[in-house]
Structure formats: C-alpha cells, structure tokens
CSV table of C-alpha atoms in Angstrom, one decimal:
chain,number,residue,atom,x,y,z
I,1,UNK,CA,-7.1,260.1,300.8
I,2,UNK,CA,-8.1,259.3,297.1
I,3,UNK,CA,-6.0,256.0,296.8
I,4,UNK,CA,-4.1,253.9,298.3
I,5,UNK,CA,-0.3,255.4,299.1
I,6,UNK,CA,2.8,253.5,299.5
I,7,UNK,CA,6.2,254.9,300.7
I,8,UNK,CA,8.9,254.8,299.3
I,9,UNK,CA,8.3,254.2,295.8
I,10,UNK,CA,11.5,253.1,295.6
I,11,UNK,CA,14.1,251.6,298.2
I,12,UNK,CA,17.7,250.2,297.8
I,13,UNK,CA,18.9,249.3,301.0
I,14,UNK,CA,22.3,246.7,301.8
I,15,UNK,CA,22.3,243.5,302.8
I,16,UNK,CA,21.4,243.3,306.7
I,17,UNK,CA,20.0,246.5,307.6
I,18,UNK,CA,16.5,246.8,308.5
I,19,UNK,CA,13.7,248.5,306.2
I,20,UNK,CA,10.2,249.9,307.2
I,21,UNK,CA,7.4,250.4,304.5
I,22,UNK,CA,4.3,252.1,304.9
I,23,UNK,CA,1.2,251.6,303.7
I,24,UNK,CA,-2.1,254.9,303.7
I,25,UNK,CA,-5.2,252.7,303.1
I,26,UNK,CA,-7.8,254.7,301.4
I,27,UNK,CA,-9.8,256.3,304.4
I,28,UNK,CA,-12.5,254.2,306.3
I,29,UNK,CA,-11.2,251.1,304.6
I,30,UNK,CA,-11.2,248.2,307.2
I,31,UNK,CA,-9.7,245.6,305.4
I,32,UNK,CA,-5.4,245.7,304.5
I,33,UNK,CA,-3.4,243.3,302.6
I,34,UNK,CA,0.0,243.2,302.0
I,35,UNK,CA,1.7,241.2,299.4
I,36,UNK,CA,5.0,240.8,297.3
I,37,UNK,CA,5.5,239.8,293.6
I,38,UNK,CA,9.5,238.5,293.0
I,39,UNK,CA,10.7,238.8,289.9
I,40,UNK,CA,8.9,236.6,287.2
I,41,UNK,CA,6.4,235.4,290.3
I,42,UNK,CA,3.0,236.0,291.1
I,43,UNK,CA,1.4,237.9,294.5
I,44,UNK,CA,2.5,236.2,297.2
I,45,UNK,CA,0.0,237.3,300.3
I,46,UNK,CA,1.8,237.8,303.1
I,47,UNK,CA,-1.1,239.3,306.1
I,48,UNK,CA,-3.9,240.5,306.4
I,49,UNK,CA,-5.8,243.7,308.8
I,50,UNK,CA,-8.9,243.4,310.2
I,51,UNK,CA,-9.2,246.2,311.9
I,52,UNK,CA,-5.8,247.4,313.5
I,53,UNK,CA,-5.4,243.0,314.0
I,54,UNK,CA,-3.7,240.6,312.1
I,55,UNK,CA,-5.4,237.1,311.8
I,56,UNK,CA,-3.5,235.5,310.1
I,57,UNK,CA,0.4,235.9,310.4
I,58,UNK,CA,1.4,232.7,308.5
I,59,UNK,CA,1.9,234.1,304.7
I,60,UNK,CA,4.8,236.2,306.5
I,61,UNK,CA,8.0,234.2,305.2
I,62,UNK,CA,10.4,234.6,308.4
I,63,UNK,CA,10.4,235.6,311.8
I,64,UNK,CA,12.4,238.9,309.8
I,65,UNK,CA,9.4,240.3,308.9
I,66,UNK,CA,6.7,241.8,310.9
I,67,UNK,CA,3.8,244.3,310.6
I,68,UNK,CA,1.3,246.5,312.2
I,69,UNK,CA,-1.5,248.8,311.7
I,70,UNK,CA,-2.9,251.7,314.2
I,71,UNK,CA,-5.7,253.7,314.3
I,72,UNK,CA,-7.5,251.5,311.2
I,73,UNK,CA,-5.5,253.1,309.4
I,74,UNK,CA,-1.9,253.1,308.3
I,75,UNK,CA,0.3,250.0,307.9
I,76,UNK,CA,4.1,249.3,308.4
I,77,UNK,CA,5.8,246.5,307.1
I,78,UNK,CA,9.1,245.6,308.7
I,79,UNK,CA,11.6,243.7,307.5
I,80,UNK,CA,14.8,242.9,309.5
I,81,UNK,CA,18.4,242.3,308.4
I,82,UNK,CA,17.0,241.8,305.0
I,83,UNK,CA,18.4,239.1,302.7
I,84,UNK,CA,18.5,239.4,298.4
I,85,UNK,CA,15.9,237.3,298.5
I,86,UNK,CA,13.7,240.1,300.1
I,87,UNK,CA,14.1,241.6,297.0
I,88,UNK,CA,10.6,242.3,295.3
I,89,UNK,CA,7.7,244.7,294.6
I,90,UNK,CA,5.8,245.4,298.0
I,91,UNK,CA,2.2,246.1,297.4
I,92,UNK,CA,-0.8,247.3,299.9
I,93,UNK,CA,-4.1,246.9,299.0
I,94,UNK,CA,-7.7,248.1,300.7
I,95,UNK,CA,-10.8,247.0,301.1
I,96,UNK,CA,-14.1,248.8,302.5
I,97,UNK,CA,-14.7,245.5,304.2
I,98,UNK,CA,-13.7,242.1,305.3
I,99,UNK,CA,-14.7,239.1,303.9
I,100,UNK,CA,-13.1,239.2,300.5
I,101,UNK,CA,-16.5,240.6,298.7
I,102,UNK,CA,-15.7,244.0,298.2
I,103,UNK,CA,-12.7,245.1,295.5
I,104,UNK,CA,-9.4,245.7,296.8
I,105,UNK,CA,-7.8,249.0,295.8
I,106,UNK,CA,-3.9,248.9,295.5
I,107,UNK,CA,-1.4,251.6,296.0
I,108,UNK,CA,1.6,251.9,293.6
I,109,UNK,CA,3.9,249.2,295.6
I,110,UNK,CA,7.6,249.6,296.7
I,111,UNK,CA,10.6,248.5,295.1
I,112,UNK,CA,12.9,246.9,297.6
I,113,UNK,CA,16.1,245.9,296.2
I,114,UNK,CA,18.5,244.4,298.2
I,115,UNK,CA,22.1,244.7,297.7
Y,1,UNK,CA,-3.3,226.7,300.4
Y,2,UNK,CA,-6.1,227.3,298.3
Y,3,UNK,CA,-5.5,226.4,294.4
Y,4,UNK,CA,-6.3,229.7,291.9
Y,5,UNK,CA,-4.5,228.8,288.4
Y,6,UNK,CA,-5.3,230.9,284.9
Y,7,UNK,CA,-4.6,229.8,281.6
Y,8,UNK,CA,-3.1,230.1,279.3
Y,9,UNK,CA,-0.5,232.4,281.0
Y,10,UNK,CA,0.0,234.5,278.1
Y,11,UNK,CA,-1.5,235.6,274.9
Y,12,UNK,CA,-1.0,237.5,271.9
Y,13,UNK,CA,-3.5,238.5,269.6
Y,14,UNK,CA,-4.4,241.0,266.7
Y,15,UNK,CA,-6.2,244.5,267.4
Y,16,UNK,CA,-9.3,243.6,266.5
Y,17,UNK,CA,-9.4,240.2,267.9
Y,18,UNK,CA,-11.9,238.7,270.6
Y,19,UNK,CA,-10.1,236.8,273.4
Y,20,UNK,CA,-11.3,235.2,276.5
Y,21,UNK,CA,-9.3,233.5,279.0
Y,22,UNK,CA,-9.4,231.7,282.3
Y,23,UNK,CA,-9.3,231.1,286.1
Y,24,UNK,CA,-10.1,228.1,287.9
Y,25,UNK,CA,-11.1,228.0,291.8
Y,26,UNK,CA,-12.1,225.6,294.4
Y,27,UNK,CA,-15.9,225.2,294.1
Y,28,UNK,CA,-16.2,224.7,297.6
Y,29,UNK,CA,-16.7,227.2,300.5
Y,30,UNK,CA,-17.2,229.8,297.8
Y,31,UNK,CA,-17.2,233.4,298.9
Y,32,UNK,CA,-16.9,235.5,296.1
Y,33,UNK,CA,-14.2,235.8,292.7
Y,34,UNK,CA,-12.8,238.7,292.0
Y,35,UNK,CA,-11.0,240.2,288.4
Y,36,UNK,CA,-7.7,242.5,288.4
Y,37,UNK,CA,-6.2,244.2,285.1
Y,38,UNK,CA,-2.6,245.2,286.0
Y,39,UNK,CA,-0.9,247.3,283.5
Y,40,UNK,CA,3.0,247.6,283.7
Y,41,UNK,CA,4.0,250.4,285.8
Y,42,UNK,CA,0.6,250.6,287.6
Y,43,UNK,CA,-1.1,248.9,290.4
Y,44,UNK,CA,-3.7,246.2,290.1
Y,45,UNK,CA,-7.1,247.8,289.3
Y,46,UNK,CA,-10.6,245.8,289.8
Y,47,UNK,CA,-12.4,244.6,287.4
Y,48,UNK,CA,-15.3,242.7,289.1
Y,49,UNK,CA,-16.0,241.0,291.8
Y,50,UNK,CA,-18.6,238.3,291.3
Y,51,UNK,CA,-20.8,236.5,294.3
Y,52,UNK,CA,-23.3,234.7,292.4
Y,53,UNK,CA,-23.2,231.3,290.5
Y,54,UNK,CA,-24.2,232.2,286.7
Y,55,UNK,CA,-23.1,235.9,287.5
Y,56,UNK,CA,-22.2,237.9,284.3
Y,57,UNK,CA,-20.6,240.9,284.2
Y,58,UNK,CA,-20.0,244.1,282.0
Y,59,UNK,CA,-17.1,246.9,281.4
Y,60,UNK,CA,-17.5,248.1,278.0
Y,61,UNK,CA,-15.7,245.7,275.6
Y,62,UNK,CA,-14.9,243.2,278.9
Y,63,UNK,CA,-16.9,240.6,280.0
Y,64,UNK,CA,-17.1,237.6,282.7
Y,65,UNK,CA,-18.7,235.2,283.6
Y,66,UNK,CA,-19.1,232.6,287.0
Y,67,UNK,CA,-19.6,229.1,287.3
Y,68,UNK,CA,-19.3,228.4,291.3
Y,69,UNK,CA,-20.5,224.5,290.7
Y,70,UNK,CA,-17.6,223.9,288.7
Y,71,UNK,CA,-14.9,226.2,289.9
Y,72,UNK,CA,-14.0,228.5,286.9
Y,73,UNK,CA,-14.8,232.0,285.7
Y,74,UNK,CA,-14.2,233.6,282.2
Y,75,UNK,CA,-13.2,237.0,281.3
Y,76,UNK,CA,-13.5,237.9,277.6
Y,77,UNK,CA,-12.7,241.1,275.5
Y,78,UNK,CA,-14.1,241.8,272.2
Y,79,UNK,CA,-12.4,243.8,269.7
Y,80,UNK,CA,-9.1,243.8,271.9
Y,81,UNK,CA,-7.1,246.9,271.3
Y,82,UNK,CA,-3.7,247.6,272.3
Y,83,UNK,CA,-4.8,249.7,275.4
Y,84,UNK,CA,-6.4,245.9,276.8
Y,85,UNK,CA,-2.4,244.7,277.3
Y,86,UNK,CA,-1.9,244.0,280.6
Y,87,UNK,CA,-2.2,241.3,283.2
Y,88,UNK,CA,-5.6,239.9,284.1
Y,89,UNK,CA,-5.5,238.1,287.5
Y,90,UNK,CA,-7.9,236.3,289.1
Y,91,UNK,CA,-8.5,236.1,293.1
Y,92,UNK,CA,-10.5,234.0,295.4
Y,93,UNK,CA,-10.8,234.6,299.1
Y,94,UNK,CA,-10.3,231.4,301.9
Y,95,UNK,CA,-12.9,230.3,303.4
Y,96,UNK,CA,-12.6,233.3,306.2
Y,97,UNK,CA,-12.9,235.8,303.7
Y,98,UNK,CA,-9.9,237.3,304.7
Y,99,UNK,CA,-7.3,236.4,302.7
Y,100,UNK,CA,-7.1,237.0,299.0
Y,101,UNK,CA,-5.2,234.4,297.0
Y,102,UNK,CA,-4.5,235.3,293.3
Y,103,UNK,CA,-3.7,233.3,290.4
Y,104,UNK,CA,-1.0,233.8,288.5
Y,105,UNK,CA,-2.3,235.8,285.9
Y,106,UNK,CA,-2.8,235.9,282.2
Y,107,UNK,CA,-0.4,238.1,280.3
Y,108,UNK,CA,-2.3,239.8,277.1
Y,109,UNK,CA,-0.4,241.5,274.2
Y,110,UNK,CA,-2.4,243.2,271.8
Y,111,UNK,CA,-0.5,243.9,268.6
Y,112,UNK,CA,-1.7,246.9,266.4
C-alpha cells in the first residue's frame, strides 16, 4: 500500500475483554515496530519484526500482551483482559530495513480507551 | 535502556523567529540518529536520518546537524512559521539496530 495502515482508528472497549490491533506495513518493508504514547508520555517501544520474528519481546509490559506478524507483512497486537492503564495511542511504524538506518514510516495509530 | 533526552521540551517563539533545539545520545555503539516532526492529529513523519559524525542536513527552512563524539544532534528552523508547530523527536537505535528508542520530544509553538 502507499502508507502504513492501522485498524481501528479508534477503539473503546471495557475493562477485561480482549482487543486485537492490526498493523499493514507499507509493502516490502522488513522492519515493524510497535509502540504506545499514554497520555502526556512519550513512545514507549514495545517489539520489534524482523522478518515475521520478534527479537526482542521485553518492551511488551505484561504477559497480557502479545504480537505476531505473517507473511512479512501484517502485524497484530493483542492485548488481553485489558486494564485502564492499557489506555493509550497504539502506533506501527515501517522500515525498508533492519538496523535502525533507514526512516520509519508510521500509520495513523489506534486509540484504545479502556473503560 | 538506552538514554535519548531533548531539550528544552517546549518552545514558543514568534513567526519569523529562528529556533534550534536538541537531542542528546549515547556516543557509543553509534548506529545512526534519526529526526521525527509529529503534528497533532498525524503520525510521526521523518525528517532525517543521519549516519555520519559532522553530518548536516537540509529540508528547506530545517536544518541538523551530528556530533557522534559527543552524543548530541541539533535541529534548527529559520524563519519558523506557524505550519513548523509540532513535535520534533529525536531517535537512536540499540546497539542491534533493531530497536528504536525516542526521546521525548520538543514541543514548538509558532505564534503568528
């Protein structure tokens, strides 16, 4: 595709239940990050793709959340029996390679509020 | 953890005005630094992404530079103007390359 896409835009979901994000890299991308900004907070990394692997699994903040990618290509983010404190702007990002010396293109980000 | 901090963390300055602001790294195991503008209600957008020690770089009005000896890189505007307000964020990879940590950003207002 032309960008990065991230669905929903927008997601209000209660206290407990599970959500799943998802995450179209731009095409032929290898590299995918995910990350979260809380409210007044920075990006907070939470993994990395290389490929359809994950390296690195320690920026995810519980055992609730997990994530995949398939065919090198789109990304879900899970999140179980989500918490308010899950509550934050979810954003993917894509890079052409690996190695952190290309730019990252980010999609649009989800809104998860928890209530 | 690696240790990516921007100053100041917000600005405001006159249309018209030349501003420059910013990011400190670790200087060692450098990889590469990279520049985000993020304007509210869009997604972070690249700036640069700068490999070389005494790199400088060009968008129009925006500028930055790279010191990898010392561990900082600035990011100027000339002549800001109100379209400039946003968010510029700084990011430097781990030493693996794979794992983008970003500063917490520098929040410009541009007044007309």
């Amino acid at each position: 595709g032309a960008g990065v896409s991230q669905s929903p835009s927008n997601k209000v979901t209660e206290k407990g239940k599970d959500v799943e994000l998802r995450c179209d890299p731009i095409s032929g991308h290898t590299a995918l990050y995910w990350y979260r900004q809380r409210l007044g907070q920075g990006l907070e990394f939470l993994i990395y793709f290389q490929g359809n692997s994950a390296p690195d699994k320690s920026g995810l903040p519980s055992d609730r959340f997990s994530a995949e990618r398939t065919g090198e290509s789109v990304s879900t983010l899970t999140i179980q029996r989500t918490q308010q404190e899950d509550s934050a702007v979810y954003l993917c990002a894509s890079s052409l390679t690996t190695g952190g010396i290309t730019e990252a293109f980010f999609g649009q980000g989800t809104r998860l509020t928890v209530v | 953890i690696l240790n990516v901090e921007q100053s100041p963390q917000s600005l405001h300055v006159q249309e018209g005005d030349s501003t420059n602001f910013t990011c400190s790294f670790p200087s060692s195991n450098f990889y590469a630094l990279h520049w985000y503008r993020w304007e509210t209600a869009k997604s972070p957008e690249a700036l640069f992404v700068m490999t070389l020690n005494g790199d400088e770089k060009k968008k129009g009005r925006i500028s930055a530079t790279l010191n990898t000896k010392e561990g900082y890189s600035y990011l100027y505007i000339k002549g800001s103007q109100p379209e400039d307000s946003a968010t510029y964020l700084c990011a430097f990879p781990n030493n693996a390359g794979n794992m983008l940590t970003f500063g917490g950003g520098t929040r410009l207002m541009v007044k007309p």
